mmCIF file with all atom_site columns, C-alpha atoms in Angstrom:
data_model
loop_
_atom_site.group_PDB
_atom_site.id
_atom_site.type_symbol
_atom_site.label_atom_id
_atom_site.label_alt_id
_atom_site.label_comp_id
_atom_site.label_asym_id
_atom_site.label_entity_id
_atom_site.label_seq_id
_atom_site.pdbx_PDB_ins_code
_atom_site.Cartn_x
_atom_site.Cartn_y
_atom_site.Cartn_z
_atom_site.occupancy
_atom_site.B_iso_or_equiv
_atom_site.pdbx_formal_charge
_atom_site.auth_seq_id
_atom_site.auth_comp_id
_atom_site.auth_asym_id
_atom_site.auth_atom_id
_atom_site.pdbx_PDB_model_num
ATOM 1   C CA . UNK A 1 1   ? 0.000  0.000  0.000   1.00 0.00 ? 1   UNK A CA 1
ATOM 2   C CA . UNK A 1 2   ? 1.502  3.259  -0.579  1.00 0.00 ? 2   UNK A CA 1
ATOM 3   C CA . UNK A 1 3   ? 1.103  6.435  1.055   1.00 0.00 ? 3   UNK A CA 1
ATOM 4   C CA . UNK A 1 4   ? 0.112  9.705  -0.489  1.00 0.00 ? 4   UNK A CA 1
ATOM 5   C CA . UNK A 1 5   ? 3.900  11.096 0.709   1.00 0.00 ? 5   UNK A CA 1
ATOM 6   C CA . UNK A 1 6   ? 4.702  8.319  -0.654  1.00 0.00 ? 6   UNK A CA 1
ATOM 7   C CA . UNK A 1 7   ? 3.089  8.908  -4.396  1.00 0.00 ? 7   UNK A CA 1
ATOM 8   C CA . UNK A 1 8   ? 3.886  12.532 -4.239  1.00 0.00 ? 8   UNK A CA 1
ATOM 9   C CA . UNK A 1 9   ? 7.997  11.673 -3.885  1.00 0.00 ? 9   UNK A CA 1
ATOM 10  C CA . UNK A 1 10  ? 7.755  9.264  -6.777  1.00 0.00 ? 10  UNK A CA 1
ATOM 11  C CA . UNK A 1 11  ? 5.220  11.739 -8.732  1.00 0.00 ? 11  UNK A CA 1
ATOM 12  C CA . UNK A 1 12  ? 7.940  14.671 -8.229  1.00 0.00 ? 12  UNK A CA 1
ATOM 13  C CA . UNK A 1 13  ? 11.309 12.123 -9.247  1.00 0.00 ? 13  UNK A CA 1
ATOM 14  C CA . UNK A 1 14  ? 9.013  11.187 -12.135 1.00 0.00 ? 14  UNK A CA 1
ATOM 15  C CA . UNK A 1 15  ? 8.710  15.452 -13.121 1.00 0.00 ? 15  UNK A CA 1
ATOM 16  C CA . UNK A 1 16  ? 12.414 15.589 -12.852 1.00 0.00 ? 16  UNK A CA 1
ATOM 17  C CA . UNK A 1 17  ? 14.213 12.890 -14.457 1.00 0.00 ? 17  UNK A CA 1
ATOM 18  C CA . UNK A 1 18  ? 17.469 15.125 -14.332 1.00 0.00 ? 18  UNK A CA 1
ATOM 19  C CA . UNK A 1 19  ? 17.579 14.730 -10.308 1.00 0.00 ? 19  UNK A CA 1
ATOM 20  C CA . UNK A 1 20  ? 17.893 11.103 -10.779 1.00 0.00 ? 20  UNK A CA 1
ATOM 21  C CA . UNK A 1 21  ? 21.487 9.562  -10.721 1.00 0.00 ? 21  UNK A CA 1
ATOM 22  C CA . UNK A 1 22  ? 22.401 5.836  -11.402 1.00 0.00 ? 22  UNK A CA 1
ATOM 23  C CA . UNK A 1 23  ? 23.660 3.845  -8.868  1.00 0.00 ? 23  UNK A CA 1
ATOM 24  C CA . UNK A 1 24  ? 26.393 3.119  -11.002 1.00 0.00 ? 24  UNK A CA 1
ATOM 25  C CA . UNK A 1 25  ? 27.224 6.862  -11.035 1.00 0.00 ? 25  UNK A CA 1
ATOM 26  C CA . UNK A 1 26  ? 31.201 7.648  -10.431 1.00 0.00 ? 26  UNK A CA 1
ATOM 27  C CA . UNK A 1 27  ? 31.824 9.537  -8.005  1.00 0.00 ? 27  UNK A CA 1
ATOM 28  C CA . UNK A 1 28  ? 34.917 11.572 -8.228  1.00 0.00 ? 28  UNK A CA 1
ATOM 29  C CA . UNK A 1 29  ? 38.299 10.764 -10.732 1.00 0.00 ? 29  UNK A CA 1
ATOM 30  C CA . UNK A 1 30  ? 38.839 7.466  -8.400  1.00 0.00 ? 30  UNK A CA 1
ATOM 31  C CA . UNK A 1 31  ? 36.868 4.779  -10.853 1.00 0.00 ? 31  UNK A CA 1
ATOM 32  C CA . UNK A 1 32  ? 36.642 2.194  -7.698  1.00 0.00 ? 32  UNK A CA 1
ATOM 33  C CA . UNK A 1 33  ? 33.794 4.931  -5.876  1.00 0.00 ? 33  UNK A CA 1
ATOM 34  C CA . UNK A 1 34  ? 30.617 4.167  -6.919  1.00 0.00 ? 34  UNK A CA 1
ATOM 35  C CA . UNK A 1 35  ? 27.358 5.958  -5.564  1.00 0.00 ? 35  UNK A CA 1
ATOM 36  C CA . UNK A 1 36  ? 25.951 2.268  -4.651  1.00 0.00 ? 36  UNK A CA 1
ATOM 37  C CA . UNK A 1 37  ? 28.812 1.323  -2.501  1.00 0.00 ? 37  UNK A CA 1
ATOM 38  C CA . UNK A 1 38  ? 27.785 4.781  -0.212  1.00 0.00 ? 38  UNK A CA 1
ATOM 39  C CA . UNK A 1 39  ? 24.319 3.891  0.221   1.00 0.00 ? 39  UNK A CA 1
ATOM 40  C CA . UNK A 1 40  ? 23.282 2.675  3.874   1.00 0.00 ? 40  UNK A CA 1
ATOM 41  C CA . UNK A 1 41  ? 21.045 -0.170 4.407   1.00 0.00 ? 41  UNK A CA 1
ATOM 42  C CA . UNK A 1 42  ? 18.422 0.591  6.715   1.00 0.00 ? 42  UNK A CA 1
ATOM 43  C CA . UNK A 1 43  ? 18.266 -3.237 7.558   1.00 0.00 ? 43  UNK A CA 1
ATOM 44  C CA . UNK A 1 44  ? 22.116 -3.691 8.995   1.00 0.00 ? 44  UNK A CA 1
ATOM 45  C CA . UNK A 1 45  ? 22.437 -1.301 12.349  1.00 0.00 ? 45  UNK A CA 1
ATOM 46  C CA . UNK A 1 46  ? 25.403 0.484  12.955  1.00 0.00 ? 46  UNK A CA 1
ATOM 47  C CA . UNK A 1 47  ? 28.421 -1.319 15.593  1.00 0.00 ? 47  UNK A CA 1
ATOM 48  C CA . UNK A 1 48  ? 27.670 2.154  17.569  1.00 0.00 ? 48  UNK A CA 1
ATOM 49  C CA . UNK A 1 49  ? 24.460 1.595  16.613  1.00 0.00 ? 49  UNK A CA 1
ATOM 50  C CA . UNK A 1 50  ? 23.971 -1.633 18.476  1.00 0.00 ? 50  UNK A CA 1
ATOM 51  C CA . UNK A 1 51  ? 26.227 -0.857 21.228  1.00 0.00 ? 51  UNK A CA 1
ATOM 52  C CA . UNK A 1 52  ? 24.225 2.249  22.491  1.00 0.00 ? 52  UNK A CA 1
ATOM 53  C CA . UNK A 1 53  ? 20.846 -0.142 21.780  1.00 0.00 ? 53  UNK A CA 1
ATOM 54  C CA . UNK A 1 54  ? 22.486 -2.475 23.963  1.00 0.00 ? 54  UNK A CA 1
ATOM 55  C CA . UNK A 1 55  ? 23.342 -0.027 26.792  1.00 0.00 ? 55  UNK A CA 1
ATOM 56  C CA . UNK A 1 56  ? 20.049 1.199  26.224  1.00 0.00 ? 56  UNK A CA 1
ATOM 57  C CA . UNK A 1 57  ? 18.589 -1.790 26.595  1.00 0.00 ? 57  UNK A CA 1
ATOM 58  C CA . UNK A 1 58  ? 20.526 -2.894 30.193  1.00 0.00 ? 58  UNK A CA 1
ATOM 59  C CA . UNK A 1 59  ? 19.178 0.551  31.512  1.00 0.00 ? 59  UNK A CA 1
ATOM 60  C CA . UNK A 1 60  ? 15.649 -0.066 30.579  1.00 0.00 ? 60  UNK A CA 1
ATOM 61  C CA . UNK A 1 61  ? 15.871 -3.229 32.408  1.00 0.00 ? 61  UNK A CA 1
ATOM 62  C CA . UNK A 1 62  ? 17.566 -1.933 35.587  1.00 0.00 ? 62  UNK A CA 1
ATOM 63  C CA . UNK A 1 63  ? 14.749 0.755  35.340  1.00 0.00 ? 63  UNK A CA 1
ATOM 64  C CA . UNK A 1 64  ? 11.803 -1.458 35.259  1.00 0.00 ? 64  UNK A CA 1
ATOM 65  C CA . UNK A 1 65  ? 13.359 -3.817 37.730  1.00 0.00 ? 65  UNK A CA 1
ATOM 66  C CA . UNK A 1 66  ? 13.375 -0.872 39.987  1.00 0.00 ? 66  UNK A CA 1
ATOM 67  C CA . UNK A 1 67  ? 9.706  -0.582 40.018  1.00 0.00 ? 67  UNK A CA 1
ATOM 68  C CA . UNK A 1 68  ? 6.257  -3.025 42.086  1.00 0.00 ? 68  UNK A CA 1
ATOM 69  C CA . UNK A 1 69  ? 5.573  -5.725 39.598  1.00 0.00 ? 69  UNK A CA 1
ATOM 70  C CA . UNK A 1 70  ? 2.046  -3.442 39.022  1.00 0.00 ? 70  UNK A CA 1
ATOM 71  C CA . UNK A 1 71  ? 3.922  -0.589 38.119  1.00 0.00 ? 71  UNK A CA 1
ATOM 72  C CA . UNK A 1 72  ? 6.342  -2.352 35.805  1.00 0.00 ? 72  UNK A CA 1
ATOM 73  C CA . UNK A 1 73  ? 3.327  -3.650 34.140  1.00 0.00 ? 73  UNK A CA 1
ATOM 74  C CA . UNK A 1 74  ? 2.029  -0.856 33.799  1.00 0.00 ? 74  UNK A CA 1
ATOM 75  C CA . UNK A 1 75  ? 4.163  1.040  32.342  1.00 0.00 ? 75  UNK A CA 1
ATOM 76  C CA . UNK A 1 76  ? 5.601  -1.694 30.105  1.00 0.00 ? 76  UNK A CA 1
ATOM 77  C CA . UNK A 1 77  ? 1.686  -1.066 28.870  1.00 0.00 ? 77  UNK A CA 1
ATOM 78  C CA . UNK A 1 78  ? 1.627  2.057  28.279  1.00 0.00 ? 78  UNK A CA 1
ATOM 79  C CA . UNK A 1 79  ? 5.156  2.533  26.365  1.00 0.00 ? 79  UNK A CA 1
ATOM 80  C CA . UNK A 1 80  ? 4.614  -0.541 24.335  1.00 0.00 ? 80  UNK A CA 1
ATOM 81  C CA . UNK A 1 81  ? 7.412  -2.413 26.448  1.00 0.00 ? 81  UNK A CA 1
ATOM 82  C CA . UNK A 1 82  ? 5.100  -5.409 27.075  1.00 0.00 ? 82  UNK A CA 1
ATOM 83  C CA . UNK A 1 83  ? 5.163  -8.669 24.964  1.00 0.00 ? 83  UNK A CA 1
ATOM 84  C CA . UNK A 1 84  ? 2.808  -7.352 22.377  1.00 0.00 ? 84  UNK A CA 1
ATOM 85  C CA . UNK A 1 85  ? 4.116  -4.343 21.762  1.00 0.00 ? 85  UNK A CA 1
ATOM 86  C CA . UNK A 1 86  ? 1.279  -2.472 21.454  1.00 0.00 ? 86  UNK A CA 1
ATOM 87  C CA . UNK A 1 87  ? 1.339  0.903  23.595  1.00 0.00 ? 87  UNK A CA 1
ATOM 88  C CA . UNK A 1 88  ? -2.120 0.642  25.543  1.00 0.00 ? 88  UNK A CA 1
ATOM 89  C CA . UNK A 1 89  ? -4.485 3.675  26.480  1.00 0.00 ? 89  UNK A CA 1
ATOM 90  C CA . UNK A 1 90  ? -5.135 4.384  30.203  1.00 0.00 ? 90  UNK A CA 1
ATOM 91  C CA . UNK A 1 91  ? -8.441 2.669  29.989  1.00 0.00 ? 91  UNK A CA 1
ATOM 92  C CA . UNK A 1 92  ? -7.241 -0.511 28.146  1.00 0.00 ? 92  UNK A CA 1
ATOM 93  C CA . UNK A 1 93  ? -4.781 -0.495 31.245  1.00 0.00 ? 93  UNK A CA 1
ATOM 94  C CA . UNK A 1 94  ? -7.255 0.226  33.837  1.00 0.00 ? 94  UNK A CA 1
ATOM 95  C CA . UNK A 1 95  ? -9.334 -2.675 32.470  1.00 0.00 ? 95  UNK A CA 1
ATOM 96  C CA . UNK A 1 96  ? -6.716 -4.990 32.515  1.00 0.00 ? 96  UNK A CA 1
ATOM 97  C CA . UNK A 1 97  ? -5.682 -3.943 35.542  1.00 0.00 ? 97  UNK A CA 1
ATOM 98  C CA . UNK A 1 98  ? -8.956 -3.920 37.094  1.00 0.00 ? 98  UNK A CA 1
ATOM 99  C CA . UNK A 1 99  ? -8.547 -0.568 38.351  1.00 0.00 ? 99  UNK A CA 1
ATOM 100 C CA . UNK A 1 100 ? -9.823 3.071  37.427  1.00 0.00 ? 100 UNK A CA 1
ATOM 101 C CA . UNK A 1 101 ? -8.480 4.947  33.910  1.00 0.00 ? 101 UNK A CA 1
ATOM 102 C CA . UNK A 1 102 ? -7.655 8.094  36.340  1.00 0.00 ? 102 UNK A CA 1
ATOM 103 C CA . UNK A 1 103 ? -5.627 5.418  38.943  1.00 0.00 ? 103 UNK A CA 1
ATOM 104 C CA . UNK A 1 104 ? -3.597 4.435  35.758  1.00 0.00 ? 104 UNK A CA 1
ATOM 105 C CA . UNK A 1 105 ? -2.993 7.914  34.842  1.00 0.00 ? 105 UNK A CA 1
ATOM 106 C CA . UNK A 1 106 ? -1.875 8.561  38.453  1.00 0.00 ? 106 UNK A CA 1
ATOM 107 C CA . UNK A 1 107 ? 0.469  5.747  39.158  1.00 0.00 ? 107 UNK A CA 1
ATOM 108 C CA . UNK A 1 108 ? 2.391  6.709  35.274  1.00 0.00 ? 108 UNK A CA 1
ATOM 109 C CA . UNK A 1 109 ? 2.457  10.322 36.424  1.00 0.00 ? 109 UNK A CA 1
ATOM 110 C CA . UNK A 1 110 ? 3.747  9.050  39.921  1.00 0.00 ? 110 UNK A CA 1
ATOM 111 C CA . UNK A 1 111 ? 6.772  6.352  38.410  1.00 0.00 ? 111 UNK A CA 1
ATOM 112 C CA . UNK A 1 112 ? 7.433  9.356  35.424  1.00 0.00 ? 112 UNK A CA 1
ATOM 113 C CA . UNK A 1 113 ? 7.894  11.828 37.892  1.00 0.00 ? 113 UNK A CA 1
ATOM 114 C CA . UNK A 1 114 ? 10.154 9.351  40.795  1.00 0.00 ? 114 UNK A CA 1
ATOM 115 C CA . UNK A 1 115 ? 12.330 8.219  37.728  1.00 0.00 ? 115 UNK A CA 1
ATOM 116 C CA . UNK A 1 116 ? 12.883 11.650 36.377  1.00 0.00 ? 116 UNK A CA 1
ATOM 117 C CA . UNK A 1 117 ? 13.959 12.973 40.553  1.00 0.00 ? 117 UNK A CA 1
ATOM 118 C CA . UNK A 1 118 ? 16.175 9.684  40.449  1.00 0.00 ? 118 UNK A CA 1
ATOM 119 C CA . UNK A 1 119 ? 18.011 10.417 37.060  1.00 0.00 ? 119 UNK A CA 1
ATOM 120 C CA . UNK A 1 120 ? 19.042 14.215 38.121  1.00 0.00 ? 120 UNK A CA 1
#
């Protein structure tokens, strides 16, 4: 399926057929440097890349582990930490949790704001 950003970029390289460049281009007087062998793929991450993700990662973990089991839940909810992924609303929360959408909204405001006084 694609996007209407998406059909308006190809719509406007379409218009101007001078802005497009092989990938085959030269680049330079060195005849080794092709344009292809400078473009990124999006699917292979970065060594620094994957470190910080990693440190990242340990953080997030030391974080979560420093909260109740109910607020590590919910907030693994609610920022799309949990298994599924998904990041719940207050009320999908508060009906999983059993417990009101506006004691949801207080306990994230409470952990937000105890994690934020820790980290300064």
């Amino acid at each position: 399926k694609i996007t209407i950003d998406r059909a308006q970029r190809i719509r406007k390289f379409l218009e101007n057929p001078s802005k497009i460049i092989s990938l085959e281009t030269l680049l330079g007087e060195d005849e080794d440097n092709i344009s292809l062998e400078f473009i990124e793929d999006p699917k292979v991450a970065l060594p620094v890349a994957l470190a910080f993700e990693n440190i990242f990662k340990e953080d997030l973990e030391k974080t979560l582990k420093s909260l109740t089991p109910r607020e590590e839940k919910i907030i693994k909810m609610r920022f799309g930490l949990a298994e599924d992924g998904k990041e719940h609303t207050l009320q999908e929360i508060a009906d999983e949790m059993g417990l009101s959408k506006t004691r949801i909204q207080q306990i994230v405001k409470r952990v937000l704001a105890r994690l934020r006084k820790k980290e300064s």
